[in-house]
Short mmCIF file of C-alpha atoms and ligand atoms in Angstrom, two decimals:
data_model
loop_
_atom_site.label_atom_id
_atom_site.label_comp_id
_atom_site.label_asym_id
_atom_site.label_seq_id
_atom_site.Cartn_x
_atom_site.Cartn_y
_atom_site.Cartn_z
CA MET P 1271 -106.05 18.59 135.92
CA HIS P 1272 -104.21 15.30 135.65
CA TRP P 1273 -101.00 15.03 137.74
CA PHE P 1274 -98.92 14.16 134.63
CA PHE P 1275 -100.06 17.34 132.88
CA ILE P 1276 -99.20 19.42 135.95
CA LEU P 1277 -95.80 17.70 136.31
CA THR P 1278 -94.93 18.35 132.65
CA GLY P 1279 -95.80 22.04 132.93
CA LEU P 1280 -93.90 22.40 136.20
CA LEU P 1281 -90.76 20.71 134.81
CA PHE P 1282 -90.68 23.03 131.79
CA SER P 1283 -91.30 26.09 133.93
CA LEU P 1284 -88.63 25.14 136.50
CA ALA P 1285 -86.04 24.44 133.81
CA ALA P 1286 -86.77 27.82 132.21
CA LEU P 1287 -86.67 29.58 135.58
CA GLY P 1288 -83.29 27.99 136.33
CA PHE P 1289 -81.94 29.19 132.99
CA ALA P 1290 -83.28 32.70 133.59
CA LEU P 1291 -81.68 32.88 137.06
CA THR P 1292 -78.37 31.57 135.70
CA SER P 1293 -78.52 34.24 133.00
CA PHE P 1294 -79.06 37.03 135.53
CA PHE P 1295 -76.14 35.72 137.54
CA GLU P 1296 -74.02 35.84 134.36
CA LEU P 1297 -75.16 39.48 133.89
CA GLU P 1298 -77.02 38.36 130.76
CA ASN P 1299 -80.13 40.37 131.60
CA ARG P 1300 -81.57 40.21 128.10
CA ALA P 1301 -81.39 36.39 128.09
CA GLY P 1302 -82.87 36.25 131.59
CA LEU P 1303 -85.78 38.59 130.85
CA LEU P 1304 -86.62 36.97 127.52
CA THR P 1305 -86.59 33.50 129.07
CA LEU P 1306 -88.86 34.66 131.88
CA LEU P 1307 -91.23 36.23 129.39
CA LEU P 1308 -91.35 33.18 127.10
CA SER P 1309 -91.69 30.68 129.94
CA ALA P 1310 -94.40 32.73 131.67
CA SER P 1311 -96.36 32.82 128.39
CA PHE P 1312 -95.87 29.09 127.99
CA ALA P 1313 -97.01 28.38 131.56
CA ALA P 1314 -100.08 30.61 131.17
CA ILE P 1315 -101.15 28.81 127.97
CA TRP P 1316 -100.34 25.36 129.34
CA PHE P 1317 -102.13 25.65 132.67
CA GLY P 1318 -104.91 27.77 131.17
CA PHE P 1319 -105.61 24.98 128.71
CA GLY P 1320 -105.48 22.41 131.52
CA ALA P 1321 -108.01 24.38 133.54
CA ALA P 1322 -110.32 25.02 130.56
CA PHE P 1323 -110.30 21.42 129.29
CA PRO P 1324 -109.64 19.20 132.28
CA GLY P 1325 -110.92 16.09 130.48
CA SER P 1326 -108.29 16.12 127.72
CA THR P 1327 -105.27 17.28 129.71
CA LEU P 1328 -103.65 13.85 130.12
CA SER P 1329 -103.63 13.04 126.41
CA VAL P 1330 -102.26 16.51 125.59
CA GLY P 1331 -99.57 16.09 128.25
CA VAL P 1332 -98.53 12.69 126.87
CA ALA P 1333 -98.46 14.03 123.31
CA ALA P 1334 -96.36 17.06 124.34
CA TRP P 1335 -94.00 14.84 126.29
CA ALA P 1336 -93.58 12.46 123.35
CA ALA P 1337 -93.04 15.34 120.90
CA THR P 1338 -90.38 16.84 123.20
CA MET P 1339 -88.59 13.52 123.45
CA VAL P 1340 -88.59 13.11 119.66
CA VAL P 1341 -87.17 16.62 119.14
CA VAL P 1342 -84.53 16.15 121.84
CA LEU P 1343 -83.51 12.77 120.47
CA PHE P 1344 -83.45 14.16 116.93
CA LEU P 1345 -81.15 16.97 118.03
CA ALA P 1346 -78.91 14.47 119.79
CA LEU P 1347 -78.62 12.07 116.84
CA PRO P 1348 -75.12 12.08 115.37
CA ILE P 1349 -76.15 13.26 111.88
CA GLY P 1350 -73.16 14.07 109.71
CA LYS P 1351 -69.71 13.40 111.06
CA PRO P 1352 -67.98 16.58 112.32
CA ARG P 1353 -65.05 17.45 110.04
CA PRO P 1354 -61.65 17.86 111.69
CA LEU P 1355 -59.24 20.65 110.79
CA LYS P 1356 -57.24 19.63 107.72
CA THR P 1357 -53.51 19.63 108.37
CA GLU P 1358 -51.02 18.34 105.82
CA GLU P 1359 -48.15 17.61 108.13
CA SER P 1360 -45.80 16.99 105.20
CA ARG P 1361 -46.57 20.48 103.80
CA ALA P 1362 -46.74 22.34 107.09
CA GLU P 1363 -43.91 24.88 107.18
CA ARG P 1364 -42.20 26.55 110.08
CA PHE P 1365 -43.28 30.13 110.74
CA ASP P 1366 -40.82 32.95 111.29
CA GLU P 1367 -41.56 34.85 114.52
CA ARG P 1368 -40.18 38.01 112.90
CA HIS P 1369 -43.49 38.27 111.01
CA ILE P 1370 -45.73 38.52 114.07
CA MET P 1371 -47.03 42.00 114.84
CA PHE P 1372 -45.46 42.35 118.30
CA GLY P 1373 -42.01 41.68 116.84
CA ARG P 1374 -42.57 44.05 113.92
CA ALA P 1375 -43.85 46.80 116.20
CA GLU P 1376 -40.59 46.63 118.20
CA LEU P 1377 -38.39 47.37 115.16
CA ARG P 1378 -36.93 50.89 115.20
CA GLU P 1379 -35.91 52.85 112.14
CA GLY P 1380 -32.14 53.07 111.76
CA THR P 1381 -31.43 49.71 113.41
CA PRO P 1382 -29.91 46.81 111.38
CA GLN P 1383 -32.99 44.71 112.20
CA TYR P 1384 -35.31 47.34 110.72
CA GLU P 1385 -33.22 47.56 107.55
CA GLU P 1386 -33.04 43.79 107.12
CA TYR P 1387 -36.72 43.22 107.74
CA TYR P 1388 -38.03 45.86 105.34
CA THR P 1389 -35.44 45.42 102.61
CA ARG P 1390 -35.06 41.64 102.56
CA LEU P 1391 -37.78 39.87 104.50
CA ASN P 1392 -41.02 41.83 104.15
CA PRO P 1393 -40.75 45.10 102.18
CA LYS P 1394 -44.46 45.33 101.41
CA SER P 1395 -45.38 45.69 105.10
CA LYS P 1396 -43.16 48.73 105.73
CA GLY P 1397 -45.97 51.26 105.11
CA ILE P 1398 -48.53 49.77 107.44
CA ASP P 1399 -45.92 48.95 110.10
CA ASP P 1400 -44.60 52.54 110.07
CA ASP P 1401 -48.18 53.77 110.50
CA ILE P 1402 -48.69 51.43 113.44
CA ARG P 1403 -45.43 52.48 115.12
CA ALA P 1404 -46.59 56.11 114.95
CA MET P 1405 -49.75 55.22 116.91
CA PRO P 1406 -50.10 55.30 120.73
CA GLU P 1407 -48.53 52.38 122.60
CA LEU P 1408 -50.87 49.72 124.02
CA GLY P 1409 -52.15 51.19 127.28
CA GLY P 1410 -50.47 54.50 126.50
CA PRO P 1411 -51.85 58.06 126.28
CA GLY P 1412 -53.60 59.05 123.08
CA ALA P 1413 -55.56 55.83 122.49
CA ARG P 1414 -59.37 55.98 122.47
CA TYR P 1415 -59.89 54.12 125.76
CA TYR P 1416 -56.82 55.45 127.52
CA ASP P 1417 -57.49 56.37 131.11
CA GLU P 1418 -54.69 57.60 133.31
CA LEU P 1419 -55.96 55.53 136.25
CA ASP P 1420 -57.25 52.40 134.46
CA SER P 1421 -54.67 51.83 131.73
CA PRO P 1422 -51.73 51.37 134.14
CA TYR P 1423 -53.38 48.19 135.51
CA MET P 1424 -52.62 46.32 132.29
CA VAL P 1425 -49.28 48.03 131.71
CA SER P 1426 -48.12 47.10 135.23
CA VAL P 1427 -48.94 43.40 134.88
CA PHE P 1428 -47.18 43.19 131.52
CA GLU P 1429 -44.18 45.05 132.99
CA PHE P 1430 -44.06 42.44 135.73
CA ILE P 1431 -44.16 39.53 133.21
CA GLU P 1432 -41.36 41.24 131.31
CA LYS P 1433 -39.18 41.10 134.42
CA TYR P 1434 -39.26 37.33 134.69
CA ARG P 1435 -39.61 36.12 131.14
CA HIS P 1436 -35.90 35.14 131.27
CA LEU P 1437 -36.91 32.41 133.78
CA ALA P 1438 -38.49 30.47 130.90
CA ASP P 1439 -35.36 28.34 130.67
CA PRO P 1440 -34.75 26.81 134.11
CA GLY P 1441 -31.24 25.74 133.11
CA MET P 1442 -29.49 22.40 132.79
CA PRO P 1443 -30.69 19.52 134.97
CA GLY P 1444 -28.36 19.12 137.94
CA ARG P 1445 -28.84 15.35 138.32
CA LYS P 1446 -29.08 12.26 136.20
CA PRO P 1447 -32.55 11.61 134.72
CA ALA P 1448 -35.01 9.92 137.10
CA CYS P 1449 -36.01 6.45 135.97
CA ILE P 1450 -39.70 6.98 135.20
CA ASP P 1451 -42.14 5.28 132.85
CA PRO P 1452 -43.89 7.66 130.33
CA HIS P 1453 -47.34 6.87 131.76
CA GLU P 1454 -46.22 7.69 135.28
CA ALA P 1455 -44.40 10.83 134.07
CA THR P 1456 -47.54 12.00 132.22
CA ARG P 1457 -49.72 11.35 135.26
CA ARG P 1458 -47.41 13.41 137.45
CA VAL P 1459 -46.93 16.25 134.98
CA LYS P 1460 -50.67 16.57 134.37
CA GLY P 1461 -51.54 16.20 138.05
CA PHE P 1462 -49.02 18.84 139.15
CA THR P 1463 -50.11 21.25 136.39
CA ARG P 1464 -53.76 20.87 137.38
CA TYR P 1465 -52.82 21.44 141.00
CA LEU P 1466 -51.08 24.66 139.94
CA GLY P 1467 -54.45 25.88 138.66
CA VAL P 1468 -54.98 25.07 134.99
CA LEU P 1469 -58.30 24.19 133.38
CA ASP P 1470 -56.93 21.49 131.12
CA VAL P 1471 -53.54 20.04 130.24
CA ARG P 1472 -52.59 17.90 127.25
CA VAL P 1473 -49.47 16.47 125.64
CA THR P 1474 -48.29 16.19 122.05
CA ARG P 1475 -45.17 15.14 120.23
CA LEU P 1476 -43.27 18.30 119.28
CA ARG P 1477 -43.37 18.63 115.50
CA ASP P 1478 -41.13 20.73 113.30
CA TYR P 1479 -43.88 23.18 112.35
CA HIS P 1480 -44.67 23.85 116.03
CA VAL P 1481 -41.34 25.63 116.39
CA TYR P 1482 -40.66 29.17 115.08
CA SER P 1483 -37.87 29.21 112.53
CA HIS P 1484 -36.30 32.46 113.82
CA ALA P 1485 -36.70 34.61 116.92
CA GLY P 1486 -38.63 37.83 116.30
CA ARG P 1487 -39.08 39.41 119.74
CA HIS P 1488 -36.59 41.52 121.67
CA LEU P 1489 -33.86 42.95 119.50
CA ALA P 1490 -31.00 41.12 121.27
CA ASN P 1491 -32.24 37.74 119.95
CA TRP P 1492 -33.82 38.98 116.76
CA GLY P 1493 -33.11 36.73 113.77
CA LEU P 1494 -31.52 33.87 115.75
CA GLU P 1495 -32.38 30.46 114.34
CA ILE P 1496 -34.48 28.47 116.76
CA GLY P 1497 -33.71 24.82 117.36
CA ILE P 1498 -35.35 22.82 120.12
CA ARG P 1499 -34.21 19.28 120.68
CA HIS P 1500 -37.19 18.42 122.85
CA GLY P 1501 -39.52 15.67 121.68
CA TYR P 1502 -42.66 16.59 123.66
CA ALA P 1503 -44.82 19.60 124.42
CA VAL P 1504 -47.15 19.99 127.40
CA VAL P 1505 -49.83 22.61 126.73
CA PHE P 1506 -52.36 23.98 129.19
CA SER P 1507 -55.03 26.63 129.56
CA VAL P 1508 -56.35 28.98 132.22
CA GLU P 1509 -59.79 30.56 132.19
CA MET P 1510 -60.30 34.27 131.53
CA ASN P 1511 -62.90 35.87 133.76
CA HIS P 1512 -66.22 35.98 131.91
CA ARG P 1513 -67.32 39.38 133.21
CA MET P 1514 -63.97 41.04 132.52
CA VAL P 1515 -63.92 39.67 128.97
CA HIS P 1516 -67.43 41.01 128.43
CA SER P 1517 -66.22 44.55 128.96
CA ALA P 1518 -64.46 44.24 125.57
CA PRO P 1519 -62.99 46.40 124.11
CA LEU P 1520 -62.64 48.51 127.30
CA PRO P 1521 -59.60 48.35 129.61
CA PRO P 1522 -60.88 45.62 132.00
CA THR P 1523 -60.63 43.02 129.23
CA ALA P 1524 -56.98 43.94 128.63
CA VAL P 1525 -56.23 43.73 132.36
CA GLU P 1526 -57.75 40.25 132.35
CA THR P 1527 -55.59 39.22 129.39
CA ALA P 1528 -52.46 40.43 131.18
CA MET P 1529 -53.51 38.82 134.44
CA GLU P 1530 -54.05 35.39 132.85
CA TYR P 1531 -50.76 35.60 130.95
CA MET P 1532 -49.08 36.26 134.29
CA ARG P 1533 -50.86 33.36 135.99
CA ILE P 1534 -50.04 30.90 133.24
CA ALA P 1535 -46.45 32.15 132.97
CA ASN P 1536 -45.95 31.28 136.66
CA ILE P 1537 -47.41 27.83 136.09
CA SER P 1538 -45.25 27.15 133.04
CA ILE P 1539 -42.06 28.20 134.87
CA CYS P 1540 -42.92 25.97 137.87
CA LEU P 1541 -43.62 23.01 135.59
CA ALA P 1542 -40.41 23.46 133.57
CA THR P 1543 -38.46 23.70 136.83
CA TYR P 1544 -40.11 20.54 138.17
CA ILE P 1545 -39.13 18.63 135.03
CA LYS P 1546 -35.59 19.98 135.28
CA ASN P 1547 -35.46 18.71 138.88
CA LEU P 1548 -36.40 15.24 137.59
CA GLY P 1549 -33.19 15.40 135.57
CA TYR P 1550 -34.68 16.28 132.15
CA SER P 1551 -34.34 19.32 129.96
CA ALA P 1552 -37.40 21.63 129.77
CA ARG P 1553 -38.33 25.12 128.67
CA ALA P 1554 -41.40 27.23 129.36
CA HIS P 1555 -42.95 29.21 126.50
CA LEU P 1556 -44.77 32.20 127.94
CA ASP P 1557 -45.93 35.63 126.91
CA GLY P 1558 -43.14 37.52 125.17
CA ASN P 1559 -40.83 34.52 125.16
CA TYR P 1560 -42.27 31.79 122.95
CA GLN P 1561 -40.21 29.54 120.73
CA VAL P 1562 -43.26 27.54 119.65
CA LEU P 1563 -46.66 28.43 118.17
CA ALA P 1564 -48.92 27.75 121.14
CA THR P 1565 -52.06 27.55 118.98
CA ALA P 1566 -50.64 24.81 116.73
CA VAL P 1567 -49.39 22.85 119.74
CA ALA P 1568 -52.75 23.24 121.51
CA HIS P 1569 -54.61 21.97 118.45
CA ASP P 1570 -52.40 18.92 117.94
CA ALA P 1571 -52.54 18.05 121.63
CA GLY P 1572 -56.34 18.22 121.61
CA LEU P 1573 -56.75 21.18 123.95
CA GLY P 1574 -59.35 22.48 121.51
CA GLU P 1575 -60.15 23.16 117.87
CA LEU P 1576 -59.04 26.11 115.79
CA GLY P 1577 -61.98 28.47 115.27
CA ARG P 1578 -62.76 31.09 112.66
CA LEU P 1579 -61.38 33.80 114.94
CA GLY P 1580 -57.92 32.21 114.74
CA LEU P 1581 -57.80 31.07 118.36
CA ILE P 1582 -58.18 27.71 120.02
CA ILE P 1583 -61.76 26.96 121.03
CA THR P 1584 -61.82 24.68 124.03
CA PRO P 1585 -64.76 22.34 124.73
CA THR P 1586 -65.66 23.93 128.06
CA HIS P 1587 -64.71 27.63 127.83
CA GLY P 1588 -64.41 28.24 124.09
CA PRO P 1589 -61.75 30.83 123.22
CA ARG P 1590 -62.07 32.44 126.67
CA VAL P 1591 -58.72 30.96 127.78
CA ARG P 1592 -55.01 31.73 127.64
CA THR P 1593 -52.49 29.02 126.91
CA ALA P 1594 -48.82 28.32 127.57
CA VAL P 1595 -46.49 25.47 126.67
CA VAL P 1596 -43.59 23.60 128.24
CA THR P 1597 -41.35 21.61 125.90
CA THR P 1598 -39.22 18.80 127.26
CA ASP P 1599 -37.21 15.68 126.51
CA LEU P 1600 -38.99 13.82 129.33
CA PRO P 1601 -40.78 10.94 127.53
CA LEU P 1602 -44.56 11.41 127.85
CA VAL P 1603 -47.72 9.82 126.46
CA GLU P 1604 -49.17 11.80 123.57
CA ASP P 1605 -52.84 12.94 123.40
CA GLN P 1606 -54.77 13.21 120.13
CA PRO P 1607 -56.53 16.17 118.47
CA ILE P 1608 -60.23 16.48 119.32
CA ASN P 1609 -63.21 17.17 117.13
CA PHE P 1610 -66.38 18.51 118.76
CA GLY P 1611 -68.01 20.24 115.80
CA VAL P 1612 -66.30 23.65 115.86
CA GLN P 1613 -65.39 23.54 112.16
CA HIS P 1614 -69.07 23.02 111.28
CA PHE P 1615 -70.38 25.56 113.76
CA CYS P 1616 -67.95 28.29 112.66
CA GLU P 1617 -69.10 27.78 109.06
CA ILE P 1618 -72.62 28.93 109.92
CA CYS P 1619 -71.86 31.30 112.79
CA LYS P 1620 -69.46 34.12 111.73
CA LYS P 1621 -70.43 36.18 114.78
CA CYS P 1622 -66.81 37.08 115.49
CA ALA P 1623 -66.24 38.24 111.89
CA GLU P 1624 -69.46 40.25 111.79
CA ASN P 1625 -68.56 42.07 115.02
CA CYS P 1626 -64.86 42.60 114.40
CA PRO P 1627 -64.38 46.39 114.29
CA SER P 1628 -61.32 46.08 112.02
CA GLN P 1629 -62.68 43.44 109.62
CA SER P 1630 -59.74 41.22 110.49
CA ILE P 1631 -61.59 37.92 110.64
CA GLU P 1632 -62.25 35.96 107.45
CA ARG P 1633 -65.94 35.79 106.48
CA ARG P 1634 -65.38 33.53 103.50
CA ASP P 1635 -64.21 29.91 103.28
CA LYS P 1636 -60.99 28.51 104.67
CA GLN P 1637 -57.80 28.59 102.64
CA GLU P 1638 -54.66 26.53 102.83
CA VAL P 1639 -52.01 28.44 104.79
CA ARG P 1640 -48.64 26.73 105.24
CA GLY P 1641 -50.16 23.26 105.04
CA VAL P 1642 -53.23 23.96 107.22
CA THR P 1643 -56.68 24.65 105.77
CA LYS P 1644 -58.05 27.36 108.04
CA TRP P 1645 -59.61 30.81 108.30
CA GLN P 1646 -56.74 33.27 108.14
CA SER P 1647 -57.16 36.53 110.08
CA LYS P 1648 -55.54 39.82 109.03
CA MET P 1649 -53.21 40.39 111.95
CA GLU P 1650 -52.13 43.86 110.78
CA ASN P 1651 -55.71 45.18 110.89
CA CYS P 1652 -56.33 43.61 114.28
CA TYR P 1653 -53.15 44.95 115.87
CA LYS P 1654 -53.69 48.41 114.38
CA TYR P 1655 -57.11 48.49 116.02
CA TRP P 1656 -55.55 47.50 119.34
CA ARG P 1657 -53.15 50.42 119.11
CA SER P 1658 -55.97 52.81 118.23
CA VAL P 1659 -58.08 51.83 121.25
CA GLY P 1660 -55.21 51.06 123.64
CA THR P 1661 -56.47 47.61 124.67
CA ASP P 1662 -56.39 44.14 123.10
CA CYS P 1663 -60.02 44.57 121.99
CA SER P 1664 -61.23 40.93 122.50
CA ILE P 1665 -64.69 41.61 121.05
CA CYS P 1666 -64.37 38.35 119.08
CA LEU P 1667 -63.83 36.42 122.32
CA ALA P 1668 -66.75 38.13 124.01
CA VAL P 1669 -69.29 37.42 121.24
CA CYS P 1670 -68.27 33.83 120.51
CA PRO P 1671 -71.13 31.53 121.57
CA TYR P 1672 -68.57 29.04 122.92
CA SER P 1673 -67.31 31.64 125.43
CA LYS P 1674 -70.30 31.18 127.73
CA PRO P 1675 -69.59 30.05 131.29
CA ASP P 1676 -69.25 26.32 131.81
CA THR P 1677 -72.64 25.79 133.50
CA SER P 1678 -74.97 22.79 133.08
CA TYR P 1679 -77.27 24.66 130.69
CA HIS P 1680 -74.43 25.66 128.37
CA ARG P 1681 -72.97 22.15 128.63
CA VAL P 1682 -76.24 20.64 127.40
CA LEU P 1683 -76.28 23.02 124.44
CA ARG P 1684 -72.64 22.25 123.61
CA PHE P 1685 -73.51 18.55 123.65
CA PHE P 1686 -76.24 19.12 121.04
CA ILE P 1687 -73.98 21.37 118.93
CA ARG P 1688 -71.48 18.53 118.75
CA ARG P 1689 -74.12 16.06 117.56
CA ASN P 1690 -75.80 17.40 114.44
CA ALA P 1691 -76.54 20.21 112.00
CA PRO P 1692 -80.15 21.07 113.06
CA ALA P 1693 -78.92 21.41 116.65
CA ARG P 1694 -76.19 23.80 115.53
CA ARG P 1695 -78.71 25.96 113.61
CA LEU P 1696 -81.04 25.99 116.61
CA ALA P 1697 -78.18 26.89 118.99
CA LEU P 1698 -77.14 29.79 116.77
CA PHE P 1699 -80.74 31.04 116.52
CA LEU P 1700 -81.12 30.91 120.31
CA ASP P 1701 -77.77 32.63 120.83
CA ASP P 1702 -78.81 35.52 118.59
CA LEU P 1703 -82.25 35.71 120.16
CA LEU P 1704 -81.22 35.54 123.82
CA TYR P 1705 -77.83 37.24 123.82
CA GLY P 1706 -78.14 39.48 120.77
CA LYS P 1707 -76.09 39.67 117.59
CA ARG P 1708 -73.90 42.49 118.85
CA PRO P 1709 -71.51 42.68 121.81
CA ARG P 1710 -72.61 44.47 124.94
CA HIS P 1711 -70.48 46.05 127.62
CA VAL P 1712 -70.96 44.78 131.13
CA HIS P 1713 -70.32 47.37 133.83
CA LYS P 1714 -66.68 47.75 134.78
CA PRO P 1715 -65.62 46.41 138.20
CA GLU P 1716 -65.96 49.03 140.95
CA TRP P 1717 -62.17 49.48 141.16
CA PHE P 1718 -62.18 50.95 137.63
CA SER P 1719 -63.17 54.49 136.71
CA PRO P 1720 -66.98 54.85 136.44
CA ALA P 1721 -68.35 54.37 132.91
S1 SF4 D 248 -59.40 41.30 118.78
FE1 SF4 D 248 -60.91 42.77 117.97
S2 SF4 D 248 -59.95 43.61 116.16
FE2 SF4 D 248 -58.84 41.74 116.66
S3 SF4 D 248 -59.83 40.10 115.50
FE3 SF4 D 248 -60.82 40.15 117.51
S4 SF4 D 248 -62.58 41.52 117.22
FE4 SF4 D 248 -61.20 41.88 115.51
S1 SF4 D 249 -67.93 33.50 116.99
FE1 SF4 D 249 -68.81 31.83 115.82
S2 SF4 D 249 -67.59 31.77 113.95
FE2 SF4 D 249 -66.43 32.95 115.43
S3 SF4 D 249 -65.09 31.47 116.40
FE3 SF4 D 249 -66.92 31.62 117.67
S4 SF4 D 249 -68.23 29.98 116.94
FE4 SF4 D 249 -66.66 30.30 115.34
#
């Protein structure tokens, strides 16, 4: 056999073996086994042919090499410009936090807030909201996945966050503002935030529609008009553990959600306090105490694109992240929105919508919602499902092809997805083939109750 023929076969086989091993490490046994099977068949045919027809092996090797290069180059050609999310800034309206499900679920019959909400603001939601309030609390007894030993993990972390959410506002600066150029300020803010443990950090100008119009959480503030005089928003993400997310919708995924909200809340409070100590006003926006819509801020700052599932999809970890924001009057340098093909890919994918147990995710085309053309999820259905199972479900996060770990193999595939339509179709086909169309539950960590 000619050395070039042998080299070609070995390179293919090694690449496939590497992918299979990576898959086993990611607990993706189906992907690992299928890759081993396909690559072993390929190697048997390739080397069998080489042994049977030693005279023609070089020409076959060259032809196969050339064909591979053509296919790879074709998949990498930038065919068709990826479409960005359409936002009409002039038509984008502020959203009232009183309409989000967490705020609505806190309303109690007989209180002035309850009366005002269901008589004046949103009478048509009274029925479904009353039904939801009658259901078990998140992590509480009565829900399908309630476990008296597992469920308190999540409840405890959220209870802890609740204790320090008032630290979101670090108070008035106690000194006159430091004289610092916006580029230097941005470098320091981003560097410090990365040091504190975030995956990515970006900056945007704070726009009107980023800010909730009225407070909707915690009855003491309920209905207060929100006004932030800050001009900038720093937004950042932390990674959710891949294995924990893949237990969705079982309790480990909810513990992971709580854990990452806690981690990012700490980071946002530290950053806001640092900016205050430079002599500028700042406020952290963390779980249970937001004054801004983190998803809109994250999109405009270029942390990711808005996907069909209604969450930000980041270039390296997809929707498998949690985000927080710090707003400030410290002048910073603004980043721009990014476009890496998510709008196109979500159009053909729909995996989140097809697997959503409550049919909350839009399967049809985007619609214009308050100035943004996007897929609008049904938050009532989603939250009702959470209350019925006692966790935050997260099946949509677990099945999203972008949620894969940030390894070299997945990076290569994401590069192709960004480039053109045939690559996106091929990526979706491979995702279905190797990982399956349905979610699967990875074993719980050993410190959970046995399955
Ligand atoms: S969290 Fe679950 S119920 Fe909610 S949208 Fe995602 S898959 Fe659907
Ligand atoms: S699962 Fe598919 S359709 Fe849903 S957000 Fe992810 S890429 Fe988009």
